[in-house]
Amino acid sequence: GDSMPWLIALGATVTLRNREGSRTLPLEDLYIGYMKKAMAADEILEAIAVPLSKPSLRFRTYKVAKRYDSDISAVCAAFAIELAGDRIERCRVAFGGLAATPKRALATEQALVGKSWTEATARAAMAALATDYTPLTDMRASAAYRAATAGNLLYRFFLETRPDNPLPAAAVSVFAAAG
């Protein structure tokens, strides 16, 4: 499940095939409920298409889990914004672990598009994020922890990609901190 948020944020599509032919749909439309997909019983996944990156794209994905390796995420976040100068032209935000299926944060995206990529915009998007999901509580994390973590990951994304003084890679790398 950790690959779905970043594929959704990048606008990936899937091609499904059966004996009658094939059809393509946005990956975000594939998941219709917990353990339910928009696939017919006789369909197979034929292909996943990921759009090529653009120089204006700022993209990050983050996984938060109890263990560093081989663990299911409590929260998996993916952010893709296209900037024109400091203005956000397009964005796609997706999370896994906050709902029954990976899905886009549409209110958060709406809070970002057309705005300058500033701290005030990031904070407004964090507030909008609270309306996009009703996080669940399970053995991996509480709903409150998931909600706070999702907002903090959005803020981290801002700090790493802001036009003015972005955090250097060494400041956010667990490997750099360990060395």
C-alpha atoms as an extended CHARMM CRD file, in Angstrom:
* protein
*
       179  EXT
         1         1  GLY       CA              0.0000000000        0.0000000000        0.0000000000  PROA      1               0.0000000000
         2         2  ASP       CA              2.9000000000        2.4600000000        0.3770000000  PROA      2               0.0000000000
         3         3  SER       CA              3.3480000000        2.8440000000       -3.3660000000  PROA      3               0.0000000000
         4         4  MET       CA             -0.2330000000        3.9470000000       -3.9930000000  PROA      4               0.0000000000
         5         5  PRO       CA             -0.0850000000        7.4670000000       -2.4550000000  PROA      5               0.0000000000
         6         6  TRP       CA              2.9480000000        8.5070000000       -4.4710000000  PROA      6               0.0000000000
         7         7  LEU       CA              1.5900000000        6.9850000000       -7.6730000000  PROA      7               0.0000000000
         8         8  ILE       CA             -1.7260000000        8.7960000000       -7.0940000000  PROA      8               0.0000000000
         9         9  ALA       CA              0.0860000000       12.0830000000       -6.3640000000  PROA      9               0.0000000000
        10        10  LEU       CA              1.9790000000       11.7630000000       -9.6410000000  PROA      10              0.0000000000
        11        11  GLY       CA             -1.2550000000       11.1260000000      -11.5800000000  PROA      11              0.0000000000
        12        12  ALA       CA             -0.6120000000        7.4940000000      -12.4800000000  PROA      12              0.0000000000
        13        13  THR       CA             -3.1680000000        5.5520000000      -14.5040000000  PROA      13              0.0000000000
        14        14  VAL       CA             -3.8080000000        1.8210000000      -14.6670000000  PROA      14              0.0000000000
        15        15  THR       CA             -4.7770000000       -0.2760000000      -17.6470000000  PROA      15              0.0000000000
        16        16  LEU       CA             -7.0270000000       -3.2380000000      -16.8980000000  PROA      16              0.0000000000
        17        17  ARG       CA             -7.5550000000       -6.0540000000      -19.3970000000  PROA      17              0.0000000000
        18        18  ASN       CA             -9.9430000000       -8.9310000000      -19.9070000000  PROA      18              0.0000000000
        19        19  ARG       CA            -10.9280000000      -10.9860000000      -22.9600000000  PROA      19              0.0000000000
        20        20  GLU       CA            -13.1340000000       -8.2030000000      -24.3250000000  PROA      20              0.0000000000
        21        21  GLY       CA            -10.3410000000       -5.6250000000      -24.3110000000  PROA      21              0.0000000000
        22        22  SER       CA             -8.7390000000       -3.0640000000      -22.0480000000  PROA      22              0.0000000000
        23        23  ARG       CA             -9.6920000000        0.0910000000      -20.2220000000  PROA      23              0.0000000000
        24        24  THR       CA             -7.6440000000        2.7750000000      -18.5080000000  PROA      24              0.0000000000
        25        25  LEU       CA             -8.5620000000        4.6880000000      -15.3800000000  PROA      25              0.0000000000
        26        26  PRO       CA             -6.8200000000        6.9490000000      -12.8870000000  PROA      26              0.0000000000
        27        27  LEU       CA             -5.1850000000        4.8840000000      -10.1600000000  PROA      27              0.0000000000
        28        28  GLU       CA             -7.1000000000        6.8950000000       -7.5580000000  PROA      28              0.0000000000
        29        29  ASP       CA            -10.3580000000        5.4570000000       -8.9930000000  PROA      29              0.0000000000
        30        30  LEU       CA             -9.1710000000        1.8590000000       -8.6820000000  PROA      30              0.0000000000
        31        31  TYR       CA             -9.7860000000        1.6800000000       -4.9240000000  PROA      31              0.0000000000
        32        32  ILE       CA            -13.4780000000        1.9300000000       -4.0870000000  PROA      32              0.0000000000
        33        33  GLY       CA            -13.4690000000        0.5930000000       -0.5170000000  PROA      33              0.0000000000
        34        34  TYR       CA            -11.5200000000       -1.4660000000        1.9640000000  PROA      34              0.0000000000
        35        35  MET       CA            -10.2720000000       -4.5410000000        0.0680000000  PROA      35              0.0000000000
        36        36  LYS       CA            -12.4750000000       -3.5320000000       -2.9080000000  PROA      36              0.0000000000
        37        37  LYS       CA            -11.2990000000       -2.4620000000       -6.3340000000  PROA      37              0.0000000000
        38        38  ALA       CA            -13.1000000000       -1.2270000000       -9.4410000000  PROA      38              0.0000000000
        39        39  MET       CA            -12.0850000000       -4.3560000000      -11.3260000000  PROA      39              0.0000000000
        40        40  ALA       CA            -14.2910000000       -6.9950000000      -12.8560000000  PROA      40              0.0000000000
        41        41  ALA       CA            -13.6690000000      -10.5540000000      -11.6670000000  PROA      41              0.0000000000
        42        42  ASP       CA            -12.0190000000      -11.4300000000      -14.9970000000  PROA      42              0.0000000000
        43        43  GLU       CA             -9.7760000000       -8.3440000000      -15.2610000000  PROA      43              0.0000000000
        44        44  ILE       CA             -6.0530000000       -8.2410000000      -14.6500000000  PROA      44              0.0000000000
        45        45  LEU       CA             -3.7550000000       -5.2760000000      -14.2150000000  PROA      45              0.0000000000
        46        46  GLU       CA             -1.9440000000       -4.8960000000      -17.5140000000  PROA      46              0.0000000000
        47        47  ALA       CA              0.0130000000       -1.6820000000      -16.9750000000  PROA      47              0.0000000000
        48        48  ILE       CA              0.6680000000        1.2830000000      -14.7140000000  PROA      48              0.0000000000
        49        49  ALA       CA              1.5860000000        4.5380000000      -16.4580000000  PROA      49              0.0000000000
        50        50  VAL       CA              3.3550000000        7.2890000000      -14.5400000000  PROA      50              0.0000000000
        51        51  PRO       CA              3.5950000000       10.7190000000      -16.1980000000  PROA      51              0.0000000000
        52        52  LEU       CA              7.0790000000       12.0570000000      -16.8280000000  PROA      52              0.0000000000
        53        53  SER       CA              8.4030000000       14.5810000000      -14.3430000000  PROA      53              0.0000000000
        54        54  LYS       CA              8.6960000000       18.2720000000      -15.1720000000  PROA      54              0.0000000000
        55        55  PRO       CA             11.3930000000       20.6900000000      -13.9740000000  PROA      55              0.0000000000
        56        56  SER       CA              8.6960000000       22.6800000000      -12.1460000000  PROA      56              0.0000000000
        57        57  LEU       CA              7.5590000000       19.6340000000      -10.1320000000  PROA      57              0.0000000000
        58        58  ARG       CA              8.3410000000       19.4370000000       -6.4350000000  PROA      58              0.0000000000
        59        59  PHE       CA              7.6830000000       15.9040000000       -5.2150000000  PROA      59              0.0000000000
        60        60  ARG       CA              8.1910000000       14.0780000000       -1.9420000000  PROA      60              0.0000000000
        61        61  THR       CA              6.8180000000       10.9730000000       -0.3040000000  PROA      61              0.0000000000
        62        62  TYR       CA              7.1260000000       10.0270000000        3.3510000000  PROA      62              0.0000000000
        63        63  LYS       CA              6.4540000000        6.8650000000        5.3140000000  PROA      63              0.0000000000
        64        64  VAL       CA              5.8990000000        6.8510000000        9.0680000000  PROA      64              0.0000000000
        65        65  ALA       CA              5.9430000000        3.4510000000       10.7670000000  PROA      65              0.0000000000
        66        66  LYS       CA              6.9690000000        2.0260000000       14.1220000000  PROA      66              0.0000000000
        67        67  ARG       CA              9.9530000000        0.1740000000       12.6480000000  PROA      67              0.0000000000
        68        68  TYR       CA             12.3750000000        1.5050000000       10.0670000000  PROA      68              0.0000000000
        69        69  ASP       CA             12.1840000000       -1.4810000000        7.6880000000  PROA      69              0.0000000000
        70        70  SER       CA              9.4860000000       -3.9780000000        6.7530000000  PROA      70              0.0000000000
        71        71  ASP       CA              6.5790000000       -2.3990000000        8.5430000000  PROA      71              0.0000000000
        72        72  ILE       CA              3.1300000000       -1.2950000000        7.4770000000  PROA      72              0.0000000000
        73        73  SER       CA              2.7590000000        2.4840000000        7.5280000000  PROA      73              0.0000000000
        74        74  ALA       CA              0.7780000000        4.3490000000       10.1200000000  PROA      74              0.0000000000
        75        75  VAL       CA              0.8390000000        7.2520000000        7.6360000000  PROA      75              0.0000000000
        76        76  CYS       CA              2.1580000000        7.3780000000        4.0930000000  PROA      76              0.0000000000
        77        77  ALA       CA              2.0970000000       10.8010000000        2.4390000000  PROA      77              0.0000000000
        78        78  ALA       CA              2.8460000000       11.9980000000       -1.0820000000  PROA      78              0.0000000000
        79        79  PHE       CA              2.9710000000       15.5820000000       -2.3130000000  PROA      79              0.0000000000
        80        80  ALA       CA              3.3970000000       16.7990000000       -5.8860000000  PROA      80              0.0000000000
        81        81  ILE       CA              3.2040000000       20.4990000000       -6.6930000000  PROA      81              0.0000000000
        82        82  GLU       CA              4.0830000000       22.3580000000       -9.8510000000  PROA      82              0.0000000000
        83        83  LEU       CA              5.3970000000       25.8520000000       -9.2850000000  PROA      83              0.0000000000
        84        84  ALA       CA              5.5230000000       28.8510000000      -11.5840000000  PROA      84              0.0000000000
        85        85  GLY       CA              7.9080000000       31.0630000000       -9.6640000000  PROA      85              0.0000000000
        86        86  ASP       CA              6.5470000000       30.8230000000       -6.1390000000  PROA      86              0.0000000000
        87        87  ARG       CA              2.9230000000       30.2160000000       -7.2260000000  PROA      87              0.0000000000
        88        88  ILE       CA              1.3840000000       26.7430000000       -7.1350000000  PROA      88              0.0000000000
        89        89  GLU       CA             -0.1080000000       25.9980000000      -10.5580000000  PROA      89              0.0000000000
        90        90  ARG       CA             -1.1120000000       22.3820000000       -9.9190000000  PROA      90              0.0000000000
        91        91  CYS       CA             -0.9030000000       19.9980000000       -7.0370000000  PROA      91              0.0000000000
        92        92  ARG       CA             -1.8620000000       16.4990000000       -6.0170000000  PROA      92              0.0000000000
        93        93  VAL       CA             -1.7350000000       15.3130000000       -2.4310000000  PROA      93              0.0000000000
        94        94  ALA       CA             -2.4340000000       11.7200000000       -1.4120000000  PROA      94              0.0000000000
        95        95  PHE       CA             -2.2550000000        9.7460000000        1.8080000000  PROA      95              0.0000000000
        96        96  GLY       CA             -2.3550000000        6.1280000000        2.8130000000  PROA      96              0.0000000000
        97        97  GLY       CA             -3.0820000000        4.9810000000        6.3340000000  PROA      97              0.0000000000
        98        98  LEU       CA             -5.5960000000        7.7280000000        7.0820000000  PROA      98              0.0000000000
        99        99  ALA       CA             -8.6220000000        6.0600000000        5.5160000000  PROA      99              0.0000000000
       100       100  ALA       CA             -9.7690000000        2.6450000000        4.3220000000  PROA      100             0.0000000000
       101       101  THR       CA             -8.0470000000        3.2320000000        0.9830000000  PROA      101             0.0000000000
       102       102  PRO       CA             -5.2850000000        5.5090000000       -0.3230000000  PROA      102             0.0000000000
       103       103  LYS       CA             -6.9030000000        8.7150000000       -1.5400000000  PROA      103             0.0000000000
       104       104  ARG       CA             -6.3120000000       12.2890000000       -2.5520000000  PROA      104             0.0000000000
       105       105  ALA       CA             -6.6920000000       15.2030000000       -0.1680000000  PROA      105             0.0000000000
       106       106  LEU       CA             -8.9580000000       17.3540000000       -2.3490000000  PROA      106             0.0000000000
       107       107  ALA       CA             -9.6350000000       20.1430000000        0.1770000000  PROA      107             0.0000000000
       108       108  THR       CA             -5.9020000000       20.4150000000        0.8050000000  PROA      108             0.0000000000
       109       109  GLU       CA             -5.2270000000       20.6620000000       -2.9260000000  PROA      109             0.0000000000
       110       110  GLN       CA             -7.8680000000       23.3590000000       -3.2500000000  PROA      110             0.0000000000
       111       111  ALA       CA             -6.1980000000       25.3230000000       -0.4430000000  PROA      111             0.0000000000
       112       112  LEU       CA             -2.9100000000       25.2260000000       -2.3680000000  PROA      112             0.0000000000
       113       113  VAL       CA             -3.6990000000       25.7870000000       -6.0540000000  PROA      113             0.0000000000
       114       114  GLY       CA             -3.2190000000       29.3500000000       -7.2330000000  PROA      114             0.0000000000
       115       115  LYS       CA             -1.5040000000       30.4620000000       -4.0240000000  PROA      115             0.0000000000
       116       116  SER       CA              2.0840000000       31.4560000000       -3.3930000000  PROA      116             0.0000000000
       117       117  TRP       CA              4.0910000000       28.6790000000       -1.7530000000  PROA      117             0.0000000000
       118       118  THR       CA              4.5210000000       30.4110000000        1.5920000000  PROA      118             0.0000000000
       119       119  GLU       CA              4.2680000000       29.4040000000        5.2240000000  PROA      119             0.0000000000
       120       120  ALA       CA              0.7770000000       30.9480000000        5.4220000000  PROA      120             0.0000000000
       121       121  THR       CA             -0.3510000000       28.8200000000        2.4780000000  PROA      121             0.0000000000
       122       122  ALA       CA              1.1780000000       25.6900000000        4.0260000000  PROA      122             0.0000000000
       123       123  ARG       CA             -0.6130000000       26.4040000000        7.3230000000  PROA      123             0.0000000000
       124       124  ALA       CA             -3.9390000000       26.9450000000        5.5050000000  PROA      124             0.0000000000
       125       125  ALA       CA             -3.4250000000       23.6360000000        3.6760000000  PROA      125             0.0000000000
       126       126  MET       CA             -2.7070000000       21.9150000000        7.0040000000  PROA      126             0.0000000000
       127       127  ALA       CA             -6.0430000000       23.2060000000        8.3160000000  PROA      127             0.0000000000
       128       128  ALA       CA             -7.8070000000       21.9940000000        5.1570000000  PROA      128             0.0000000000
       129       129  LEU       CA             -6.1710000000       18.5890000000        5.5640000000  PROA      129             0.0000000000
       130       130  ALA       CA             -8.1840000000       18.0560000000        8.7440000000  PROA      130             0.0000000000
       131       131  THR       CA            -11.3580000000       18.0380000000        6.6030000000  PROA      131             0.0000000000
       132       132  ASP       CA            -10.0810000000       15.5280000000        4.0380000000  PROA      132             0.0000000000
       133       133  TYR       CA             -9.8890000000       12.4680000000        6.2790000000  PROA      133             0.0000000000
       134       134  THR       CA            -11.3530000000       10.9210000000        9.3820000000  PROA      134             0.0000000000
       135       135  PRO       CA             -8.3020000000        8.9520000000       10.5140000000  PROA      135             0.0000000000
       136       136  LEU       CA             -8.7500000000        5.5630000000       12.1090000000  PROA      136             0.0000000000
       137       137  THR       CA             -7.2870000000        4.1620000000       15.2910000000  PROA      137             0.0000000000
       138       138  ASP       CA             -5.6840000000        0.7320000000       15.1890000000  PROA      138             0.0000000000
       139       139  MET       CA             -2.6120000000       -1.0790000000       16.5060000000  PROA      139             0.0000000000
       140       140  ARG       CA             -0.3270000000        1.0770000000       14.3550000000  PROA      140             0.0000000000
       141       141  ALA       CA             -1.4430000000        4.5030000000       15.5750000000  PROA      141             0.0000000000
       142       142  SER       CA             -4.2630000000        6.5000000000       17.0780000000  PROA      142             0.0000000000
       143       143  ALA       CA             -6.4680000000        8.7470000000       14.9720000000  PROA      143             0.0000000000
       144       144  ALA       CA             -5.0400000000       11.7990000000       16.7580000000  PROA      144             0.0000000000
       145       145  TYR       CA             -1.4610000000       10.7090000000       16.0310000000  PROA      145             0.0000000000
       146       146  ARG       CA             -2.2780000000       10.0880000000       12.3660000000  PROA      146             0.0000000000
       147       147  ALA       CA             -3.9630000000       13.4880000000       11.9750000000  PROA      147             0.0000000000
       148       148  ALA       CA             -1.0760000000       15.3420000000       13.6400000000  PROA      148             0.0000000000
       149       149  THR       CA              1.5220000000       13.3990000000       11.6400000000  PROA      149             0.0000000000
       150       150  ALA       CA             -0.2350000000       14.0830000000        8.3320000000  PROA      150             0.0000000000
       151       151  GLY       CA             -0.2190000000       17.8270000000        9.0190000000  PROA      151             0.0000000000
       152       152  ASN       CA              3.4010000000       17.7530000000       10.1270000000  PROA      152             0.0000000000
       153       153  LEU       CA              4.4360000000       15.9010000000        6.9650000000  PROA      153             0.0000000000
       154       154  LEU       CA              2.7480000000       18.5850000000        4.8730000000  PROA      154             0.0000000000
       155       155  TYR       CA              4.7040000000       21.2180000000        6.8050000000  PROA      155             0.0000000000
       156       156  ARG       CA              7.9350000000       19.2530000000        6.3180000000  PROA      156             0.0000000000
       157       157  PHE       CA              7.2170000000       19.1530000000        2.5840000000  PROA      157             0.0000000000
       158       158  PHE       CA              6.8520000000       22.9390000000        2.6410000000  PROA      158             0.0000000000
       159       159  LEU       CA             10.1640000000       23.3610000000        4.4950000000  PROA      159             0.0000000000
       160       160  GLU       CA             11.9520000000       21.1290000000        1.9900000000  PROA      160             0.0000000000
       161       161  THR       CA             10.4760000000       22.6950000000       -1.1610000000  PROA      161             0.0000000000
       162       162  ARG       CA              9.8370000000       26.3600000000       -0.3130000000  PROA      162             0.0000000000
       163       163  PRO       CA             11.3090000000       28.7030000000       -2.9150000000  PROA      163             0.0000000000
       164       164  ASP       CA             13.1630000000       30.7420000000       -0.2930000000  PROA      164             0.0000000000
       165       165  ASN       CA             15.7290000000       28.8480000000        1.8060000000  PROA      165             0.0000000000
       166       166  PRO       CA             14.5770000000       25.1960000000        1.4640000000  PROA      166             0.0000000000
       167       167  LEU       CA             16.0190000000       22.7720000000        3.9810000000  PROA      167             0.0000000000
       168       168  PRO       CA             19.1260000000       21.0420000000        2.6120000000  PROA      168             0.0000000000
       169       169  ALA       CA             18.9680000000       17.2750000000        2.1180000000  PROA      169             0.0000000000
       170       170  ALA       CA             21.3800000000       16.6920000000        5.0000000000  PROA      170             0.0000000000
       171       171  ALA       CA             18.9340000000       18.4000000000        7.3800000000  PROA      171             0.0000000000
       172       172  VAL       CA             16.1630000000       15.9010000000        6.6540000000  PROA      172             0.0000000000
       173       173  SER       CA             18.0430000000       12.6640000000        5.9650000000  PROA      173             0.0000000000
       174       174  VAL       CA             17.9520000000        9.9970000000        8.6490000000  PROA      174             0.0000000000
       175       175  PHE       CA             21.2200000000        8.6870000000        7.1920000000  PROA      175             0.0000000000
       176       176  ALA       CA             22.9350000000       12.0680000000        7.5280000000  PROA      176             0.0000000000
       177       177  ALA       CA             21.7350000000       12.3830000000       11.1410000000  PROA      177             0.0000000000
       178       178  ALA       CA             22.9960000000        8.8800000000       11.9760000000  PROA      178             0.0000000000
       179       179  GLY       CA             26.4760000000        9.5980000000       10.5810000000  PROA      179             0.0000000000
